Tab-separated table of C-alpha atoms and ligand atoms in Angstrom:
chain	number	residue	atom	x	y	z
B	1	UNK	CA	0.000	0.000	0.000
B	2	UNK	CA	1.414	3.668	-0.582
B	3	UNK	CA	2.012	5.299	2.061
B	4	UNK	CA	-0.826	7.748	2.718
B	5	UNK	CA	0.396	11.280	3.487
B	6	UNK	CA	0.406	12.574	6.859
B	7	UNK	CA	-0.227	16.279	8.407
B	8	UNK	CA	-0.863	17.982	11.416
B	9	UNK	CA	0.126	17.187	14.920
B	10	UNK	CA	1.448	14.140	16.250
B	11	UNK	CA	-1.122	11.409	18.177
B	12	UNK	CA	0.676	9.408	21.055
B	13	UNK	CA	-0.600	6.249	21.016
B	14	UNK	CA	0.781	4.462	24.557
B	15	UNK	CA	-0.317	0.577	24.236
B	16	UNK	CA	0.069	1.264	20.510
B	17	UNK	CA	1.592	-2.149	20.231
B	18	UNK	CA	-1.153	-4.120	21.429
B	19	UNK	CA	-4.047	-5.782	19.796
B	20	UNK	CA	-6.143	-2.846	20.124
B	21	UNK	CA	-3.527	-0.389	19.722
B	22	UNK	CA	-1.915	-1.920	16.255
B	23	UNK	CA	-4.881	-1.781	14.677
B	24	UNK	CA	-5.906	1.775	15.623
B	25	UNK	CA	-2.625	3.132	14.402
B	26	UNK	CA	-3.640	1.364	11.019
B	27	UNK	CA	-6.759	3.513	10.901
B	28	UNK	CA	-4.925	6.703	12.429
B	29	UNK	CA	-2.414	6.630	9.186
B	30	UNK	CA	-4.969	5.970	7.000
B	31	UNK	CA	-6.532	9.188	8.212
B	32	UNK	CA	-3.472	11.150	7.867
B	33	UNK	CA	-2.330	11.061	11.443
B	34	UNK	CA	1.399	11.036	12.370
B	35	UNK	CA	1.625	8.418	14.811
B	36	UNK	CA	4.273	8.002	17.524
B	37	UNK	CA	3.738	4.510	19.630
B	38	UNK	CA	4.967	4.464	23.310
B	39	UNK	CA	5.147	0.619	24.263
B	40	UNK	CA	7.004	-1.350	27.135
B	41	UNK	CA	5.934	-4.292	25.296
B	42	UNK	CA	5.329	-6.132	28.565
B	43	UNK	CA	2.323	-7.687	26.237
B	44	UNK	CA	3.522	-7.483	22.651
B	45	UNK	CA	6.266	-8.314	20.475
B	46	UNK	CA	8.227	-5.937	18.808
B	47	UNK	CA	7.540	-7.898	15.606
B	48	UNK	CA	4.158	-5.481	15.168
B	49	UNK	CA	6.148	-2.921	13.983
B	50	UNK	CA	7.156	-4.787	11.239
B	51	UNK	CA	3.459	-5.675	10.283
B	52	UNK	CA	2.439	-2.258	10.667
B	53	UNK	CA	4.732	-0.735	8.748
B	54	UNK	CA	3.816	-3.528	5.883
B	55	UNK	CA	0.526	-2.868	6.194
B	56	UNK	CA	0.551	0.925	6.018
B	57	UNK	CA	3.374	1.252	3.640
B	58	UNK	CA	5.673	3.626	6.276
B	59	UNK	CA	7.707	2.878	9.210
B	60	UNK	CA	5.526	3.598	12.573
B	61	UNK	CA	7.844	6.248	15.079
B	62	UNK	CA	7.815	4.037	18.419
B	63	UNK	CA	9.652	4.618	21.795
B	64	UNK	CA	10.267	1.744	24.247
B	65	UNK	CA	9.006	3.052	27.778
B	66	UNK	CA	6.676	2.746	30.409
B	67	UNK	CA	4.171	5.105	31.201
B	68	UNK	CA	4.726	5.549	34.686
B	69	UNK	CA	8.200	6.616	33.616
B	70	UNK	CA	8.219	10.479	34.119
B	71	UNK	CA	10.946	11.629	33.068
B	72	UNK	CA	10.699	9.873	29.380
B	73	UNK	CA	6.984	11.102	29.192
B	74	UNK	CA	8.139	14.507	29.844
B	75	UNK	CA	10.806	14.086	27.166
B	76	UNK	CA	8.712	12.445	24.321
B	77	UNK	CA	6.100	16.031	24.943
B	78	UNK	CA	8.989	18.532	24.965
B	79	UNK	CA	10.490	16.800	21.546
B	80	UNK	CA	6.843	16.184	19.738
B	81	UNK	CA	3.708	18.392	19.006
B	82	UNK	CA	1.153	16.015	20.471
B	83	UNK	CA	-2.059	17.166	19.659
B	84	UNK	CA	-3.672	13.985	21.188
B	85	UNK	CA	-3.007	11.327	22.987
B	86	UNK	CA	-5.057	7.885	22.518
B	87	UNK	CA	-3.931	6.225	26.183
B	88	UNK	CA	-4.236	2.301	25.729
B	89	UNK	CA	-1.422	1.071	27.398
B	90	UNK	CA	-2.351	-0.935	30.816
B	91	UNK	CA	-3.410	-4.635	32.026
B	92	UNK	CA	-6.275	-6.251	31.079
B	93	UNK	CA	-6.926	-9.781	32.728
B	94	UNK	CA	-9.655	-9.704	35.001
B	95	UNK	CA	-8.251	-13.024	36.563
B	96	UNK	CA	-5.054	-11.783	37.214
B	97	UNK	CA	-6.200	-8.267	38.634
B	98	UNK	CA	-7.880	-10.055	41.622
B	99	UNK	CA	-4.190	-11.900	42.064
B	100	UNK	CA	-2.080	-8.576	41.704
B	101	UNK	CA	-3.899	-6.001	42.533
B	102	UNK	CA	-0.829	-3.718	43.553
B	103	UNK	CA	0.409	-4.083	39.655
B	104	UNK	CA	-3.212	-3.017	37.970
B	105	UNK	CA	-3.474	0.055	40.281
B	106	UNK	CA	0.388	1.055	39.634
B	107	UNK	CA	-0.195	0.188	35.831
B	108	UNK	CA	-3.483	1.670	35.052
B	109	UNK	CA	-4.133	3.691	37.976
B	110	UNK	CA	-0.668	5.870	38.286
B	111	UNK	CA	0.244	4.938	34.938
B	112	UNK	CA	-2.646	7.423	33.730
B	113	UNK	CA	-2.586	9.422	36.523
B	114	UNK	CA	1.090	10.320	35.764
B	115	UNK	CA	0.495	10.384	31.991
B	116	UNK	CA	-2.589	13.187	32.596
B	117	UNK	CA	0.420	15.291	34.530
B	118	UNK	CA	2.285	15.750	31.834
B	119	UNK	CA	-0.353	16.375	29.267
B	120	UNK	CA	-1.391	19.303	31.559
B	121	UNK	CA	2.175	20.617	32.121
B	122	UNK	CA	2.392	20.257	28.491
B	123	UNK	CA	-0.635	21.317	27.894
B	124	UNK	CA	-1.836	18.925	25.401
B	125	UNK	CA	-5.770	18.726	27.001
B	126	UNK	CA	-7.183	15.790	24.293
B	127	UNK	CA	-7.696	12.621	25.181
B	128	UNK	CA	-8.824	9.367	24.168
B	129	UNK	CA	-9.293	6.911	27.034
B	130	UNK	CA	-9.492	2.865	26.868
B	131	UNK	CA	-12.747	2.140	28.959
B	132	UNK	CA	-14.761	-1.042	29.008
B	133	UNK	CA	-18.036	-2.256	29.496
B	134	UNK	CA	-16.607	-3.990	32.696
B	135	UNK	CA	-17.553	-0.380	34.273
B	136	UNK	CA	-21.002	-1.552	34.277
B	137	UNK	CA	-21.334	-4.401	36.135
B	138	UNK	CA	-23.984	-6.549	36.066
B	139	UNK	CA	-26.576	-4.043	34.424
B	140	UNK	CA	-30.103	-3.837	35.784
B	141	UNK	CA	-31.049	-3.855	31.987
B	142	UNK	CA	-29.649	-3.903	28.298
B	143	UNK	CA	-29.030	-2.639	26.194
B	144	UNK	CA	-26.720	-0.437	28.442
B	145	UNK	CA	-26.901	3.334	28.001
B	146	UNK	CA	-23.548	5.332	29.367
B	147	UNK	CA	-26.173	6.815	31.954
B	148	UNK	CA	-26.093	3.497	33.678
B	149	UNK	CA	-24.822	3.432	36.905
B	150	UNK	CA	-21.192	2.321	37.329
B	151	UNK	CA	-20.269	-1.072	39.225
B	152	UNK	CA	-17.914	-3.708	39.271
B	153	UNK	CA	-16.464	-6.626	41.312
B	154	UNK	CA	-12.627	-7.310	40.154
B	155	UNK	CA	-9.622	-4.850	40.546
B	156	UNK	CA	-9.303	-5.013	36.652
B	157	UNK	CA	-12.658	-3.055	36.595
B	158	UNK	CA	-12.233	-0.527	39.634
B	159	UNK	CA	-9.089	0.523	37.408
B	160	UNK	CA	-10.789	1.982	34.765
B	161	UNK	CA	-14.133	3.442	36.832
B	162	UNK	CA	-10.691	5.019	38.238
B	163	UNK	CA	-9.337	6.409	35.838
B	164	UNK	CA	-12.591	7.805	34.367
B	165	UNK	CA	-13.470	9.168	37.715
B	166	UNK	CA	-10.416	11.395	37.725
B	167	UNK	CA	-10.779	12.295	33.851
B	168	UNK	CA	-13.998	13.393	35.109
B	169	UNK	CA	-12.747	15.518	37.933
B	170	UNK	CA	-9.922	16.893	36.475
B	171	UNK	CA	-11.725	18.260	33.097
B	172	UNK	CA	-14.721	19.807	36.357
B	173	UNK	CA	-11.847	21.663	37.753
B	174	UNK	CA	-10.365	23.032	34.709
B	175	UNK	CA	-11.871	24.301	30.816
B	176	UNK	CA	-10.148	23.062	27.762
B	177	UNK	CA	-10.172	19.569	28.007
B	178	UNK	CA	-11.195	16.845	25.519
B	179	UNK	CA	-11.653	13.401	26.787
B	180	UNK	CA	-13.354	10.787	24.946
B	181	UNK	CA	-14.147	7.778	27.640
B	182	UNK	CA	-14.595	4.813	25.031
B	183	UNK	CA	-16.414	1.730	26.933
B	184	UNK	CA	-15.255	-1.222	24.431
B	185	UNK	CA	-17.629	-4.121	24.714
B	186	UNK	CA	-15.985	-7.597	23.270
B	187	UNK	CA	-13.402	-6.873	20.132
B	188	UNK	CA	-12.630	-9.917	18.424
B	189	UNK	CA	-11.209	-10.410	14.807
B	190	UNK	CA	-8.075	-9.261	13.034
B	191	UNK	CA	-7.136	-7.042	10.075
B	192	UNK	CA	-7.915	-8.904	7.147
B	193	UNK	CA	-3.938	-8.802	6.098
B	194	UNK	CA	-3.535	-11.755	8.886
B	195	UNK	CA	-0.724	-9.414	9.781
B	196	UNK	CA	-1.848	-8.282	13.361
B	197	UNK	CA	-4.255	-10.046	15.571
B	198	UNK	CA	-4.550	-10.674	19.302
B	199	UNK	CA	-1.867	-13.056	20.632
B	200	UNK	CA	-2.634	-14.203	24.345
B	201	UNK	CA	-0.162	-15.594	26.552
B	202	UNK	CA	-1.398	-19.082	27.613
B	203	UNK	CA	-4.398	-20.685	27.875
B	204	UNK	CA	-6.793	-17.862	26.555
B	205	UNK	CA	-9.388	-16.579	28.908
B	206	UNK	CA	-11.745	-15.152	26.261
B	207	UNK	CA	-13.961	-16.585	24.274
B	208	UNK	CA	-13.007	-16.124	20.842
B	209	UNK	CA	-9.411	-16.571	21.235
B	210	UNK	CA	-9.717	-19.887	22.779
B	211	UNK	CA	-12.128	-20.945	20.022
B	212	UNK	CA	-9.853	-20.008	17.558
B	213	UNK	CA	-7.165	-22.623	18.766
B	214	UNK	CA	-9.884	-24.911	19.074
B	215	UNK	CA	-10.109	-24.481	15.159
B	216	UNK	CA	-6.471	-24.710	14.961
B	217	UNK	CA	-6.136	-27.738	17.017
B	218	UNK	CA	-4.322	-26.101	19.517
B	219	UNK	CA	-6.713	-27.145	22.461
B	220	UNK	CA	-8.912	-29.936	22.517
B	221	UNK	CA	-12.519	-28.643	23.075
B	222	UNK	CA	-14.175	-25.078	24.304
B	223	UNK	CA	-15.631	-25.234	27.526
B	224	UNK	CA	-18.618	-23.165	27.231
B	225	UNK	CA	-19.374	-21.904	30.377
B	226	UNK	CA	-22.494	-21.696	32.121
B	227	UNK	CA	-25.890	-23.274	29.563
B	228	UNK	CA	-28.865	-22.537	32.345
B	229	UNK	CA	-28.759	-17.769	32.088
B	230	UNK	CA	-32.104	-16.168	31.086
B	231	UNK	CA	-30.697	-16.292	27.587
B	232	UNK	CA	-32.442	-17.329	24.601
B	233	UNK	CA	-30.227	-20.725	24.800
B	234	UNK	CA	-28.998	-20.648	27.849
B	235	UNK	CA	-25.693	-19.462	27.210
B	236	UNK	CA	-23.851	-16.004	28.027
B	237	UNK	CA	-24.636	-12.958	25.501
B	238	UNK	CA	-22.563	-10.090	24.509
B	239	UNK	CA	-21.786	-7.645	22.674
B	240	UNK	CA	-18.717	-9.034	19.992
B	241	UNK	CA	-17.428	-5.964	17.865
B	242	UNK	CA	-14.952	-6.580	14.867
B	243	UNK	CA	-11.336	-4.756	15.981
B	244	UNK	CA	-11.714	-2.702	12.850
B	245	UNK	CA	-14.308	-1.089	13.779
B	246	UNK	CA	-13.639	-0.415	17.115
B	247	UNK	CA	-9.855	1.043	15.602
B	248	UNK	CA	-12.244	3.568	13.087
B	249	UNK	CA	-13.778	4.545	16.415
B	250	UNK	CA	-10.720	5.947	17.669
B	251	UNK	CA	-10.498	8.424	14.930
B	252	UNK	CA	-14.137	9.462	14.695
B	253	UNK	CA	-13.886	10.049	18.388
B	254	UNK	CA	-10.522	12.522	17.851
B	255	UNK	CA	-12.232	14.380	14.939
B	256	UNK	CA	-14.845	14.686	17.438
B	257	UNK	CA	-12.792	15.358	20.481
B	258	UNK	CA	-12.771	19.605	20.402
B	259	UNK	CA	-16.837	19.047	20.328
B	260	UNK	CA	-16.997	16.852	23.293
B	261	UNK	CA	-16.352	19.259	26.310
B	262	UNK	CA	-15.370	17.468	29.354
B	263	UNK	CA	-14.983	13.570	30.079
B	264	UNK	CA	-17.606	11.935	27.878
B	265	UNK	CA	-18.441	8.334	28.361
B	266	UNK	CA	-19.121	6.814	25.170
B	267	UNK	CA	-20.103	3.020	24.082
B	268	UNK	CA	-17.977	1.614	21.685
B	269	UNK	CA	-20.184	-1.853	20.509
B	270	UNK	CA	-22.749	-3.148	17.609
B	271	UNK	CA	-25.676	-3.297	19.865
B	272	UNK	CA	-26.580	-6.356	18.901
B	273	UNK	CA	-25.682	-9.489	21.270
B	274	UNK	CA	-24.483	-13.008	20.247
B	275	UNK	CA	-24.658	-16.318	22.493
B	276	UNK	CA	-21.741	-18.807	23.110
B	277	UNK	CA	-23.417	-21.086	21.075
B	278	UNK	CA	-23.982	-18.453	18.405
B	279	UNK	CA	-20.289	-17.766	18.504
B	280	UNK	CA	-19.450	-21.684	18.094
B	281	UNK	CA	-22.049	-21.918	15.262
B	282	UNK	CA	-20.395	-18.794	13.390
B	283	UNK	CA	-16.834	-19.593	13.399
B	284	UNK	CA	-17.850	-23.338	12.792
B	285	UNK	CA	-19.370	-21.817	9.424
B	286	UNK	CA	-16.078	-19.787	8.475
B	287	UNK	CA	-13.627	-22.979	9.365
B	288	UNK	CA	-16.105	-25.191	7.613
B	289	UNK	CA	-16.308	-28.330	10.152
B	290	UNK	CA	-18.259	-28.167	13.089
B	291	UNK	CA	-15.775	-26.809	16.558
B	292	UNK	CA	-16.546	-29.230	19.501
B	293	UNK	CA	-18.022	-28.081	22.523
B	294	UNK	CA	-19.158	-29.151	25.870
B	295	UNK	CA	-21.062	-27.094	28.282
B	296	UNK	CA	-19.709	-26.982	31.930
B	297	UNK	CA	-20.570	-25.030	34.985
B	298	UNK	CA	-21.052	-20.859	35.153
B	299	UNK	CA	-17.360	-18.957	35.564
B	300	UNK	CA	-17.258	-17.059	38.901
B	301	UNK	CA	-18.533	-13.618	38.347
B	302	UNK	CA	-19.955	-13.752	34.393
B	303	UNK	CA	-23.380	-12.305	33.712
B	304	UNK	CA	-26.035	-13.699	31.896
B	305	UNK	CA	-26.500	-10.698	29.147
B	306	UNK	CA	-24.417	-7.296	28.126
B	307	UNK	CA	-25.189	-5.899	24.943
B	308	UNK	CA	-24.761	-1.689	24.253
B	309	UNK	CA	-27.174	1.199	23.138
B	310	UNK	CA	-24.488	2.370	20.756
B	311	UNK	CA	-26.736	5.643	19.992
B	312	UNK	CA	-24.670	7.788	21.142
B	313	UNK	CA	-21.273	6.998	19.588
B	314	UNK	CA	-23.358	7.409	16.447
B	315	UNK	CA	-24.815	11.076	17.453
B	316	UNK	CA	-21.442	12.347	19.052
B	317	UNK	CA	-18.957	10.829	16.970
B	318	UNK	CA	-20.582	10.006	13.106
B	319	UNK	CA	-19.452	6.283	14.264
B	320	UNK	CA	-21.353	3.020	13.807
B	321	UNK	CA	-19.958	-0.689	13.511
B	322	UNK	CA	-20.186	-2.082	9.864
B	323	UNK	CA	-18.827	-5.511	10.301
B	324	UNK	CA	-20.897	-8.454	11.200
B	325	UNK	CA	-20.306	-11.597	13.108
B	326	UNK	CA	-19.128	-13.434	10.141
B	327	UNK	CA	-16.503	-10.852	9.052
B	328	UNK	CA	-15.081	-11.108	12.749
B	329	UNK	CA	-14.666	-14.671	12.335
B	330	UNK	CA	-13.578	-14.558	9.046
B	331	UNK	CA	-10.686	-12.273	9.694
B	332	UNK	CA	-9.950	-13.737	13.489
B	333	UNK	CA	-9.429	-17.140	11.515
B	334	UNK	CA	-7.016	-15.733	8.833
B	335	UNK	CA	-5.186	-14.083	11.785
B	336	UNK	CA	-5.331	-17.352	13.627
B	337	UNK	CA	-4.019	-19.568	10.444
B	338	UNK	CA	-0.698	-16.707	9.777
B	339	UNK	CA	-0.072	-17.316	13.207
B	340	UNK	CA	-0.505	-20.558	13.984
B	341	UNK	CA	1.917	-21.661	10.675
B	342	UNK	CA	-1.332	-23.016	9.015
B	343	UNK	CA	-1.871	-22.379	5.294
F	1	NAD	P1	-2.971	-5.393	24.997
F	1	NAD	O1	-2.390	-5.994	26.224
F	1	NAD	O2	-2.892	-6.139	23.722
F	1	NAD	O3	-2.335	-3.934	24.754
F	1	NAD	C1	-1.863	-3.125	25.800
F	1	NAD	C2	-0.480	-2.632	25.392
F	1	NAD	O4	0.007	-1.770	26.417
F	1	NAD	C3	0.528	-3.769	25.243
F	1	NAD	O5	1.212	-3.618	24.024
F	1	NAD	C4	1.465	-3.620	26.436
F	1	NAD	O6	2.776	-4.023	26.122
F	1	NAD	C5	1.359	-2.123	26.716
F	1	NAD	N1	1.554	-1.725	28.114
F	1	NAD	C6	1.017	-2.278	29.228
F	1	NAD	N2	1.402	-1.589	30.322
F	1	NAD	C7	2.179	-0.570	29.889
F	1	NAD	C8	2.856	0.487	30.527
F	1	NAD	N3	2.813	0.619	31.864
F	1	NAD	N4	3.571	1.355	29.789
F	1	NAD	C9	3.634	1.219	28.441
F	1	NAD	N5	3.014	0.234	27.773
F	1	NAD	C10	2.281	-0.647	28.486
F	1	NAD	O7	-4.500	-5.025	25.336
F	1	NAD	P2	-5.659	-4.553	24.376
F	1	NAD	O8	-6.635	-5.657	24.275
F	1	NAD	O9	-5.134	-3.950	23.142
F	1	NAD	O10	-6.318	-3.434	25.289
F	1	NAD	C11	-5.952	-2.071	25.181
F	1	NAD	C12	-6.723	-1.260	26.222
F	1	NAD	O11	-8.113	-1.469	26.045
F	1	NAD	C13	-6.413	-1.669	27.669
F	1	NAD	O12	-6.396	-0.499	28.460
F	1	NAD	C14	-7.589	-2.546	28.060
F	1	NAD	O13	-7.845	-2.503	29.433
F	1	NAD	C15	-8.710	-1.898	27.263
F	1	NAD	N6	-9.812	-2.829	26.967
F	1	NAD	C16	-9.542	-4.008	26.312
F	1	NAD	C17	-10.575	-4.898	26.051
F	1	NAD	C18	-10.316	-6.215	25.364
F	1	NAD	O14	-11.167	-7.085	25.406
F	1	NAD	N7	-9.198	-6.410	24.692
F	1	NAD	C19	-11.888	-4.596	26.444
F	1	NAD	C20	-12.133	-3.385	27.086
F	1	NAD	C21	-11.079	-2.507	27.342
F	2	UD1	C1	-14.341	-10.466	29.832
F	2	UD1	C2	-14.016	-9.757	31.122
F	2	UD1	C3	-14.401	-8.287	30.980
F	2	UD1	C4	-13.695	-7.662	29.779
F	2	UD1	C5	-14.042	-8.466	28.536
F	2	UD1	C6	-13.258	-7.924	27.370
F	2	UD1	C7	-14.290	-11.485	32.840
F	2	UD1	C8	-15.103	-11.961	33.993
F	2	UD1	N1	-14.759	-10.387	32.206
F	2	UD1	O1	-15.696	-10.365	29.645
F	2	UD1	O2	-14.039	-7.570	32.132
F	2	UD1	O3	-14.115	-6.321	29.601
F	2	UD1	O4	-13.673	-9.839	28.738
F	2	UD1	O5	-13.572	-8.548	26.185
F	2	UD1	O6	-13.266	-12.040	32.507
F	2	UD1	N2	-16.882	-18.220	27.642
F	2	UD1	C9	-16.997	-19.597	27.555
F	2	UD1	N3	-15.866	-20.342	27.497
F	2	UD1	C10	-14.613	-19.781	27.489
F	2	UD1	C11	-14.502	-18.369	27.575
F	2	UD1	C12	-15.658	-17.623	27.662
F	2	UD1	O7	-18.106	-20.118	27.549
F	2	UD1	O8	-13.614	-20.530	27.446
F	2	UD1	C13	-18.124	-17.416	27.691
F	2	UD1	C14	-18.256	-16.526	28.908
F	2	UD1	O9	-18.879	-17.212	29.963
F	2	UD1	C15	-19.107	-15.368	28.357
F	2	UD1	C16	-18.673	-15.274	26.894
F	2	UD1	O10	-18.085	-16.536	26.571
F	2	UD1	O11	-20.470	-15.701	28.384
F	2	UD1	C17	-17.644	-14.193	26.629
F	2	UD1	O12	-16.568	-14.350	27.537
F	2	UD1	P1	-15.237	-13.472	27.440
F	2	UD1	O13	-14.728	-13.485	26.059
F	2	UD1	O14	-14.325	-13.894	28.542
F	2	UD1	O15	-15.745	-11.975	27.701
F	2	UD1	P2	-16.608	-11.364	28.920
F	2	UD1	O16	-17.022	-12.403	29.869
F	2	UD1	O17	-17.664	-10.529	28.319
């Protein structure tokens, strides 16, 4: 692909590494942003930055560092013009939270808290926040508006209800800033390249990623957890969105950013919710042979149902998901085969 060309200021994308990050920076330089990554690459190989720059024709600026390192942050402002920052970087394993809670707080927690510092000393005041629909809890209904109240029962989530918290108090105390709170609801799927994808370390804890090395043969059989929720089948429901989409969200939500005054809380999802056995069914259809499954008891602290209202991501930012469920699988199974070594 020729590489597209880029104006304006720079966007800092911390996490830009990651499986949500990678593919935002694809849709960032597509939309003419110059990019610069900041990565510790605690949870990605530096190997992305190879794939990106295939995929996007041009070698992606990135800086090895931690967020919570001051000095370096304070550095990579005074050398750049950030005009935004898109803050991803941070754990994500609900599991592991309630294990180490100390590292989740220091990493999300004071990792953002440190990174809003600077922007203010800097005074960069836009900002695009990695949410999730974890905030929510168990909702009292769906689909969930971002007037819901806020809830949650692992460290993971208390992180970001957090972090949003003091978004919310610091743009109160102060005019100018821009802060876009995006509440993800399940991404799954890959650029269709096969290039990038999401790579967990060990056994996967989410559902598509562990059903995807069920269709590689990497694990036996998906356990699907819990058959007897007030679901249509029994089975969990949520809310999968294709990665893509979710990445084009990023960049609807900066060219909306100097509109949105404040910390606005906005649902990134397709509104529509999918069963386990829905999922099973789908990818089954995209791999061609049918996945095996066998239903087992409810996971500690699931719900039954979590779908969004995604109204309002389509009146404040222009944005609405365009890929469907078999797209997702589609492109999570070409990322799966690249990776895997299958042809
Ligand atoms: P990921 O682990 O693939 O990406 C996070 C990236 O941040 C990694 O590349 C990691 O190396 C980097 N990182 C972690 N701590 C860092 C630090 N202190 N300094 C610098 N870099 C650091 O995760 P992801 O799935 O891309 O998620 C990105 C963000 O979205 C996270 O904040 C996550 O909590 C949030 N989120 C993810 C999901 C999901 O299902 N994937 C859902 C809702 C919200
Ligand atoms: C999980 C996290 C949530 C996070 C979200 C990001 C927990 C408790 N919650 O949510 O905080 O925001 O990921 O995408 O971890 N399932 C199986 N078998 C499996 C794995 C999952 O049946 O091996 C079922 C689950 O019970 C659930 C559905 O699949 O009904 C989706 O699970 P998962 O992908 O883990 O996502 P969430 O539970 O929504």
């Amino acid at each position: 692909m020729p590489a597209p060309k880029t104006s304006g200021p720079t966007i800092l994308v911390t996490g830009g590494a990651g499986f949500i990050g990678s593919h935002t920076v694809v849709e960032l330089v597509a939309a003419g942003h110059p990019v610069l990554i900041l990565d510790n690459f605690s949870n990605a190989k530096p190997e992305v930055l190879d794939r990106l720059a295939r995929i996007t024709g041009q070698a992606i600026p990135c800086i090895t560092g931690d967020v919570r390192d001051r000095a370096l942050l304070e550095r990579v402002f005074a050398d750049h013009t950030i005009g935004a920052v898109i803050h991803f970087a941070g754990l994500k394993a609900v599991g592991e939270s309630t294990e180490v809670p100390l590292s989740y707080y220091q990493n999300n927690v004071a990792g953002s808290l440190q990174l809003l510092e600077v922007m203010q000393a800097a005074g960069c005041r836009n900002l695009v926040f990695s949410s999730s629909a974890t905030v929510y809890g168990d909702p009292h209904a769906v689909p969930i508006r971002e007037d819901f109240p806020l809830g949650t029962t692992n460290a993971y989530g208390r992180t970001k209800i957090m972090v949003e918290d003091i978004c919310r108090d610091l743009a109160a105390s102060e005019r100018g800033w821009h802060i876009a709170l995006l509440r993800y609801f399940n991404p799954v799927g890959a650029h269709p390249s096969g290039l990038i994808g999401e790579e967990p370390q060990g056994v996967p804890n989410n559902l598509m990623p562990y059903l995807l090395q069920v269709a590689a043969g990497q694990r036996e059989c998906l356990s699907v957890f819990g058959s007897d929720y007030p679901t249509p089948d029994g089975t969990g429901v949520r809310d999968y969105i294709h990665v893509m989409d979710l990445a084009r969200g990023h960049t609807a939500a900066l060219a909306a950013l100097p509109g949105l005054d404040g910390a606005v809380p906005v649902n990134l999802g397709t509104g529509q919710g999918y069963s386990v056995l829905d999922m099973v069914k789908a990818l089954s259809a995209v791999v061609g042979r049918p996945l095996p499954y066998t239903l087992t008891a409810r996971r500690p602290g699931d719900i039954a149902c979590c779908y969004s209202d995604p109204s309002r991501a389509e009146a404040m930012l222009g944005w609405k998901a365009r890929f469907g469920l078999e797209t997702m699988c589609r492109d999570g199974w070409a990322w799966q085969r690249s990776n895997s070594g299958l042809s």
